[in-house]
Coordinates of C-alpha atoms in Angstrom, one line a residue:
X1065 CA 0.0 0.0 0.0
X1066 CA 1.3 3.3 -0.9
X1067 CA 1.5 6.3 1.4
X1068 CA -0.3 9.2 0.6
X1069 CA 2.2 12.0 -0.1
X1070 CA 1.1 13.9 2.8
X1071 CA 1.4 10.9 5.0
X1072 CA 4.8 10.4 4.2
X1073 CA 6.2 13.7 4.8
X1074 CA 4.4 14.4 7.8
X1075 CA 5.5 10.6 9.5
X1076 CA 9.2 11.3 8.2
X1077 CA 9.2 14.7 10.0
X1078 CA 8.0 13.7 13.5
X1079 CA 10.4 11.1 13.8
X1080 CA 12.9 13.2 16.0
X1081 CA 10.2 13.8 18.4
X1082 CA 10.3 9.8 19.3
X1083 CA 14.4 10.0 19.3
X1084 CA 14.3 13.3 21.4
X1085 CA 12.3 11.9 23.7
X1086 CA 14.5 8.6 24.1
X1087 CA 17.6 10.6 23.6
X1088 CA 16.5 12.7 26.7
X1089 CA 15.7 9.1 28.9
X1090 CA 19.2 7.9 28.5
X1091 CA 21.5 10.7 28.7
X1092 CA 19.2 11.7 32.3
X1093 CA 19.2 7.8 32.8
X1094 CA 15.5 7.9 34.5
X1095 CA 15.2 4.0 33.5
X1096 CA 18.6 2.7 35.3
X1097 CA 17.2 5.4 38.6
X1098 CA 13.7 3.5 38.3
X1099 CA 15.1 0.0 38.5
X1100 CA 17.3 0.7 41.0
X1101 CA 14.2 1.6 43.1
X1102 CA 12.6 -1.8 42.7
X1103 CA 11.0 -0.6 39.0
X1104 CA 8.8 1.9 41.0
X1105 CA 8.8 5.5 41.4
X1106 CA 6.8 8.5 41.6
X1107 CA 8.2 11.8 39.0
X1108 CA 8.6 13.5 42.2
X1109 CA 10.8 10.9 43.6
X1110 CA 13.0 10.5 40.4
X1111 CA 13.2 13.9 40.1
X1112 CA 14.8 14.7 43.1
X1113 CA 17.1 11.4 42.6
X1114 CA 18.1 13.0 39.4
X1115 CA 18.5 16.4 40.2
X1116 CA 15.3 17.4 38.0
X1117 CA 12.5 19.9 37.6
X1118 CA 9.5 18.0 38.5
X1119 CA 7.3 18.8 35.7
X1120 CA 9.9 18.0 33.0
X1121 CA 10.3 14.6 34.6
X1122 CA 6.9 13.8 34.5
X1123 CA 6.2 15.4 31.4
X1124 CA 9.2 13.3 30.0
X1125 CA 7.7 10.4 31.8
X1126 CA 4.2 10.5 30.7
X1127 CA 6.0 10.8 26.9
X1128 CA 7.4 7.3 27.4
X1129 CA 4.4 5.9 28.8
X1130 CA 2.7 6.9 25.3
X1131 CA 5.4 5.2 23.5
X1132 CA 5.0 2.2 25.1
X1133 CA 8.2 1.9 26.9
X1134 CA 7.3 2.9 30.4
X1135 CA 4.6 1.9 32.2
X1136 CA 2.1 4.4 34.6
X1137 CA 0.0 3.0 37.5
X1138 CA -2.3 5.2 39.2
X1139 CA -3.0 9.4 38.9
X1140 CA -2.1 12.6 40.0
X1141 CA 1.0 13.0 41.9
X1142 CA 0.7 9.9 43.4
X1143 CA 1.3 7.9 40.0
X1144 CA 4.0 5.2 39.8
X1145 CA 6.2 4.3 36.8
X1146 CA 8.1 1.4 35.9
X1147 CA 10.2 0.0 33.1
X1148 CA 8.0 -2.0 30.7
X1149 CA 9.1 -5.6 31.1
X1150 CA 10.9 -6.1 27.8
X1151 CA 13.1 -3.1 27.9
X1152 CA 14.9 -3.4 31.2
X1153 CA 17.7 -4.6 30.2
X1154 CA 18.4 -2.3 27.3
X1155 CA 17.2 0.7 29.3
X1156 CA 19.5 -0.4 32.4
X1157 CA 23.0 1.7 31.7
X1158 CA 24.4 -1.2 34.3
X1159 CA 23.2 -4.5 32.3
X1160 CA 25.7 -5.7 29.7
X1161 CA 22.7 -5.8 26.6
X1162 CA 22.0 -2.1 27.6
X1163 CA 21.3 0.1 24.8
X1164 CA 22.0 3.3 26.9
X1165 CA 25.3 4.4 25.5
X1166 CA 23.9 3.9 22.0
X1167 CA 21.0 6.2 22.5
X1168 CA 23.4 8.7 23.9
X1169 CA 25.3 8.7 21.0
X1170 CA 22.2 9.2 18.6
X1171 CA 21.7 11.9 20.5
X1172 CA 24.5 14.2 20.3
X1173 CA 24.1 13.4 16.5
X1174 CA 20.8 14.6 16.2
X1175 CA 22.5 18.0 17.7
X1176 CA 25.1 17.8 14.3
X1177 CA 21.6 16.5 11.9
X1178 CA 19.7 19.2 13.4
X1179 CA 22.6 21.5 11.2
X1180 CA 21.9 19.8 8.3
X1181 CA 21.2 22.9 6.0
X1182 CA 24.2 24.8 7.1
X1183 CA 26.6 21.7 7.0
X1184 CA 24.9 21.6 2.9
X1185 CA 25.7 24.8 2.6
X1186 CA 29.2 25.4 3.8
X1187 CA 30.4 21.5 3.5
X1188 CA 31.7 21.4 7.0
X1189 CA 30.2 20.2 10.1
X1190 CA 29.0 22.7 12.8
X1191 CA 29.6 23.1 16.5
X1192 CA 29.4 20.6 18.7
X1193 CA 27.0 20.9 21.3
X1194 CA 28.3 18.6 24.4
X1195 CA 25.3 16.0 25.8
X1196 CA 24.4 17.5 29.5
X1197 CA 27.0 14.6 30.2
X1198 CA 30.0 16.7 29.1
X1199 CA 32.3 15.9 26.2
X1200 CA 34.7 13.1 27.7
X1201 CA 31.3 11.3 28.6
X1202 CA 30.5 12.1 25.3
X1203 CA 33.2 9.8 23.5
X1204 CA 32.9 7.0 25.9
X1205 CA 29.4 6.7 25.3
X1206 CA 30.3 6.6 21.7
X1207 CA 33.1 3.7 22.0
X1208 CA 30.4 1.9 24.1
X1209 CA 27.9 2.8 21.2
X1210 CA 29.9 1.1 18.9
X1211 CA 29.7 -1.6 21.1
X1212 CA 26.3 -2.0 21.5
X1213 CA 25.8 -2.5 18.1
X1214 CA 28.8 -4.7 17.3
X1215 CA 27.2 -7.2 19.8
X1216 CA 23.7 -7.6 17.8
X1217 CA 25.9 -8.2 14.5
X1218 CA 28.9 -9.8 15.4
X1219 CA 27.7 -13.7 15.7
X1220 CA 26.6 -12.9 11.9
X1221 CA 29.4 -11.2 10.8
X1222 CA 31.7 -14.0 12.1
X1223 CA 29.9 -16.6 10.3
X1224 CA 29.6 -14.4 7.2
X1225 CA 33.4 -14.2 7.6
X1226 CA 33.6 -18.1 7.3
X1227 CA 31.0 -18.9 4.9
X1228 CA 32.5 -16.9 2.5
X1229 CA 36.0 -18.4 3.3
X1230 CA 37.8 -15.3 4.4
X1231 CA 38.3 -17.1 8.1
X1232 CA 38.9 -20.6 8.5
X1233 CA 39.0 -23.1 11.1
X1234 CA 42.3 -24.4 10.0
X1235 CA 43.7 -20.6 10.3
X1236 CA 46.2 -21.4 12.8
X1237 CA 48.4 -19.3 14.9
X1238 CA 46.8 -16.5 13.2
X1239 CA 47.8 -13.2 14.1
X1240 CA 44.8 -10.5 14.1
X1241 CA 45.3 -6.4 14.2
X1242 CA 42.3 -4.9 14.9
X1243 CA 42.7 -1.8 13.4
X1244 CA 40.3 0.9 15.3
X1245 CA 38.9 -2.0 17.5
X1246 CA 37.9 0.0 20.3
X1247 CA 36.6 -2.1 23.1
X1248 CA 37.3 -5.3 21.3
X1249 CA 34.1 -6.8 20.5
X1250 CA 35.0 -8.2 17.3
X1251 CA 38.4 -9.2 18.5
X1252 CA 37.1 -11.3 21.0
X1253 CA 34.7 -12.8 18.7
X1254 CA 38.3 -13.4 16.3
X1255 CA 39.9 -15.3 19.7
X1256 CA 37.4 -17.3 20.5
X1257 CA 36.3 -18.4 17.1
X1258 CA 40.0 -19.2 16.0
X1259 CA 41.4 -20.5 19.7
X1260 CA 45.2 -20.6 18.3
X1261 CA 45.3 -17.1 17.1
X1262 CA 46.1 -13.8 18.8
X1263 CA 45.5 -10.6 18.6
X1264 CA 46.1 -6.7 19.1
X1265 CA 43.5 -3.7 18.9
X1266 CA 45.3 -0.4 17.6
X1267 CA 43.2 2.6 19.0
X1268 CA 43.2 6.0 20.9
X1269 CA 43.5 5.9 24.5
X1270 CA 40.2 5.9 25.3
X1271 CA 38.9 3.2 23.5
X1272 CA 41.8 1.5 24.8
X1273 CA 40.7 1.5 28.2
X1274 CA 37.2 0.1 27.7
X1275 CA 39.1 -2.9 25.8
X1276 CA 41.0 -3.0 29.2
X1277 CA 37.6 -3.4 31.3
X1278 CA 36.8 -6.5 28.9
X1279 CA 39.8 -8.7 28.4
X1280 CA 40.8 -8.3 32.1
X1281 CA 40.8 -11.3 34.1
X1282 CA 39.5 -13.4 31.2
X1283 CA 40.9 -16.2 29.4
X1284 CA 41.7 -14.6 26.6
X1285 CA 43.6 -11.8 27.8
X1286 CA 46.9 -13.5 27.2
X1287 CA 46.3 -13.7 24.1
X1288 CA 45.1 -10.0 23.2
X1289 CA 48.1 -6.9 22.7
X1290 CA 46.3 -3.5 23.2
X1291 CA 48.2 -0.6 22.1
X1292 CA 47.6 2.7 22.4
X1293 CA 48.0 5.2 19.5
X1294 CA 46.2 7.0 16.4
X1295 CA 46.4 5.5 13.0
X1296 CA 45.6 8.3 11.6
X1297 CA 49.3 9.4 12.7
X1298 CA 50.9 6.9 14.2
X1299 CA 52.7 3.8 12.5
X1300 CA 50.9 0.3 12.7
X1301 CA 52.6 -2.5 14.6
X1302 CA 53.9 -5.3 11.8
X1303 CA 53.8 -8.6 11.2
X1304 CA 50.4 -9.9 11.1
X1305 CA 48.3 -12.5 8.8
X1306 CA 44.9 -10.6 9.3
X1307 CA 44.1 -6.8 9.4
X1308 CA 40.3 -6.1 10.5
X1309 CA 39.4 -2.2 9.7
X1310 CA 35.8 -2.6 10.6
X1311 CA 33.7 0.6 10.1
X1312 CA 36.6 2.8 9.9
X1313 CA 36.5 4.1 6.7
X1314 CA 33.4 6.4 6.3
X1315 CA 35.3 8.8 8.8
X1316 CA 37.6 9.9 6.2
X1317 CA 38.0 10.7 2.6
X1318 CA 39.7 8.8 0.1
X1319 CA 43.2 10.5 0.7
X1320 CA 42.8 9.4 4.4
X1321 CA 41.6 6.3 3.6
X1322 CA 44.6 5.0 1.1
X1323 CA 46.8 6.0 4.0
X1324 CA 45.1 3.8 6.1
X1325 CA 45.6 0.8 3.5
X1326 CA 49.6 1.4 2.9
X1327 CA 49.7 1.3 7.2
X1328 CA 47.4 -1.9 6.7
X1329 CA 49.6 -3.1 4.1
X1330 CA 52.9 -2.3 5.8
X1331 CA 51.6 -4.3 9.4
X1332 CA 50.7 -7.8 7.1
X1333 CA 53.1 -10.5 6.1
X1334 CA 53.7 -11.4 2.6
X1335 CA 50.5 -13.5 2.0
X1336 CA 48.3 -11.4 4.7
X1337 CA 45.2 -10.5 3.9
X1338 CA 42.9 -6.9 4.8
X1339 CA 39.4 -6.8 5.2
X1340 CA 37.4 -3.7 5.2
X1341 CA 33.9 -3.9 6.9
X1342 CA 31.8 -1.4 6.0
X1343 CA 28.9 0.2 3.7
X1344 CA 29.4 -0.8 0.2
X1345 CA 27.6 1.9 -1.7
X1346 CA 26.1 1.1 -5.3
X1347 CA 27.3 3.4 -8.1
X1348 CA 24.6 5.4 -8.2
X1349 CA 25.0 6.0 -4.5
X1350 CA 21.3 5.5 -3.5
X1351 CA 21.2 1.8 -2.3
X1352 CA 21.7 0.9 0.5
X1353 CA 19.2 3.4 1.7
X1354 CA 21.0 3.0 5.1
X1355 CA 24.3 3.9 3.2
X1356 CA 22.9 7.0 2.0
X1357 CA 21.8 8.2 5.2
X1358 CA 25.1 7.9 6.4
X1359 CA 26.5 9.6 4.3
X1360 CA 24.4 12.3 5.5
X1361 CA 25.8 11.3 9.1
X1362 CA 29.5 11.8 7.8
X1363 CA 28.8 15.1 6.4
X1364 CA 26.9 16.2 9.7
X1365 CA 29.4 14.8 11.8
X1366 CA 33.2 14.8 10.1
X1367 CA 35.1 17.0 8.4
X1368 CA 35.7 14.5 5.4
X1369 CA 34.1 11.5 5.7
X1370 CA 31.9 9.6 3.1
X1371 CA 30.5 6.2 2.1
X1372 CA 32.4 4.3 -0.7
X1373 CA 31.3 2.3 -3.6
X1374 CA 33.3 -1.2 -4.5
X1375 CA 35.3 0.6 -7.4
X1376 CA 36.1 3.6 -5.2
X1377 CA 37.4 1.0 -1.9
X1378 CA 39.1 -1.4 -5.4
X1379 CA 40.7 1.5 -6.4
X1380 CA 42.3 2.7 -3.2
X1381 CA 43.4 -0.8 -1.6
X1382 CA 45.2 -1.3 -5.3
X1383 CA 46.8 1.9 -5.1
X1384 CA 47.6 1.0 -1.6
X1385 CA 49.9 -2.5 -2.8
X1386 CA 47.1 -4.5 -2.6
X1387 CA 46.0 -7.4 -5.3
X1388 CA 43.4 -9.8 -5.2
X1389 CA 40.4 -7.2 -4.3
X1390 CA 37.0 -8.9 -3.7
X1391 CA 33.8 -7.8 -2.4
X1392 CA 33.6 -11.1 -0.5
X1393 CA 30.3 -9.9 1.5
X1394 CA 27.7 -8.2 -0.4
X1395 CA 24.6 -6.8 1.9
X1396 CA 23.0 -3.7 2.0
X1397 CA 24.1 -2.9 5.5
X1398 CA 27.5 -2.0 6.8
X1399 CA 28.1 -5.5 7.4
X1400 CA 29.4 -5.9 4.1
X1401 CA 32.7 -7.0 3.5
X1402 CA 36.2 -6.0 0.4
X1403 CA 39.1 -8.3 0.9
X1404 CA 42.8 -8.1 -0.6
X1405 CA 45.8 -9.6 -0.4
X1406 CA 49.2 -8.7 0.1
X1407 CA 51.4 -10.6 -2.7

């Protein structure tokens, strides 16, 4: 059935009241302050937990309630909210499934969309408005955002990985660089899939850290280097059979990006192999429609960045040294996969 032109422009319009409104739950963490009080509590109680104006909070409250993800029991001031069953645990900022930091991040990038017209205009993004969390909570919610959604996709993505014979179960001693790996979601999928391999994670100091909180104390965390430093400056450590850059690319532009290969291509052995996980634009540059939104998220949000079709990512990993260039996983979601090889 085809929506009525009015329809459509009036439903794509509202949406960033829902994300405001969910936006505004995590960065003030009302669900986390709820079911900490036994999944009950009046707006006047939560608003003096959270340091609040009492009308906001119930205003805010009542919002969520309409949008099905809090529940309200009773009237007045006397009324009671909870957090609807299913969403605890992504609503709970301490429960390892929580979605918390990823609906921070959205957020503070619906601060950079909300510039949209005037980063058309000028081609640059705009000023960065900090979340009321400050900026350094800021980028940790965004390393943990990235993790949030690495953990729905990576089971997938690793069997994707093997299915389409880039990974092997007869890799062994494999040595992984996780290039940009930040808390190491995807290198600890790599460890426990191949158990003779090893790896390293190459990224700024503050993703570093969060890979800290996950490998330590495990079993794996012999078997994991992390190593502080920016790639986009720094030098790569060498001598590795596997380089991951997974969503990586899109932050820069193609200049940026075949620098990023020649590091890749400088850390492998003769034989290693690269492969670059991210969305894998069509020429025309309209499909995936996910991948064209982004696009519109790079713009918004970095100086330079872009989404990349198979010839443009072919071209630059050739340029780079590379041979053997494959689009090994083709979907219409930045799960898709080029490969090369290093002769």
């Amino acid at each position: 059935m085809t929506t009525a032109p009015f329809d459509h422009l009036h439903s794509d319009l509202s949406g960033f009241m829902h994300s405001s409104i969910l936006g505004a739950l995590a960065e003030l963490d009302f669900g986390t302050a709820i079911l900490q009080n036994n999944n009950s509590l009046t707006a006047a109680e939560l608003a003096q937990q959270r340091a609040c104006d009492e009308r906001g909070t119930q205003t805010l409250l009542d919002a969520l309630v309409a949008l099905g993800y809090f529940a309200k029991s009773g009237t007045g001031v006397a009324a009671r909210y909870s957090v609807v069953e299913k969403y605890k645990n992504y609503l709970d900022s301490r429960h390892p499934a929580t979605f918390i930091p990823m609906m921070r991040h959205m957020a503070c990038v619906q601060r950079m969309w909300s510039q949209l017209a005037r980063s058309v205009q000028n081609g640059t993004p705009q000023n960065d408005i900090p979340s009321i969390l400050g900026a350094e909570q800021d980028n940790v919610s965004f390393i943990m955002a990235m993790n949030s959604i690495a953990v729905k996709l990576v089971e997938n993505t690793m069997n994707a990985l093997f299915d389409a014979g880039i990974l092997s179960s007869s890799n062994s001693n494999l040595r992984i660089l996780d290039i940009g790996g930040a808390s190491g979601t995807y290198t600890e999928a790599f460890l426990e899939k191949l158990p003779d391999s090893s790896a390293a994670i190459f990224d700024l100091p503050v993703a570093i850290a969060q890979a800290q909180k996950r490998f330590k104390g495990t079993n794996l965390e012999s078997r994991v280097s992390l190593i502080a430093g920016d790639f986009t400056k720094d030098a790569l450590p060498s001598g590795f059979d596997f380089a991951w850059i997974s969503a990586i690319i899109h932050q820069m532009n193609r200049e940026k990006s075949r620098m990023l290969y020649a590091k890749a291509f400088n850390a492998l052995k003769p034989g290693g192999m690269v492969a670059v996980r991210d969305y894998v634009m069509r020429e025309d540059r309209a499909y995936p429609v996910d991948g064209a939104l982004f696009a519109i998220n790079m713009l918004v949000c970095t100086q330079d960045g872009m989404v990349y079709t198979y010839r443009e990512i072919k071209e630059d990993l050739e340029l780079a040294g590379f041979t053997q260039v494959t689009h090994a996983i083709d979907v219409p979601s930045m799960s898709a996969v080029v490969t090369a090889k290093k002769a």
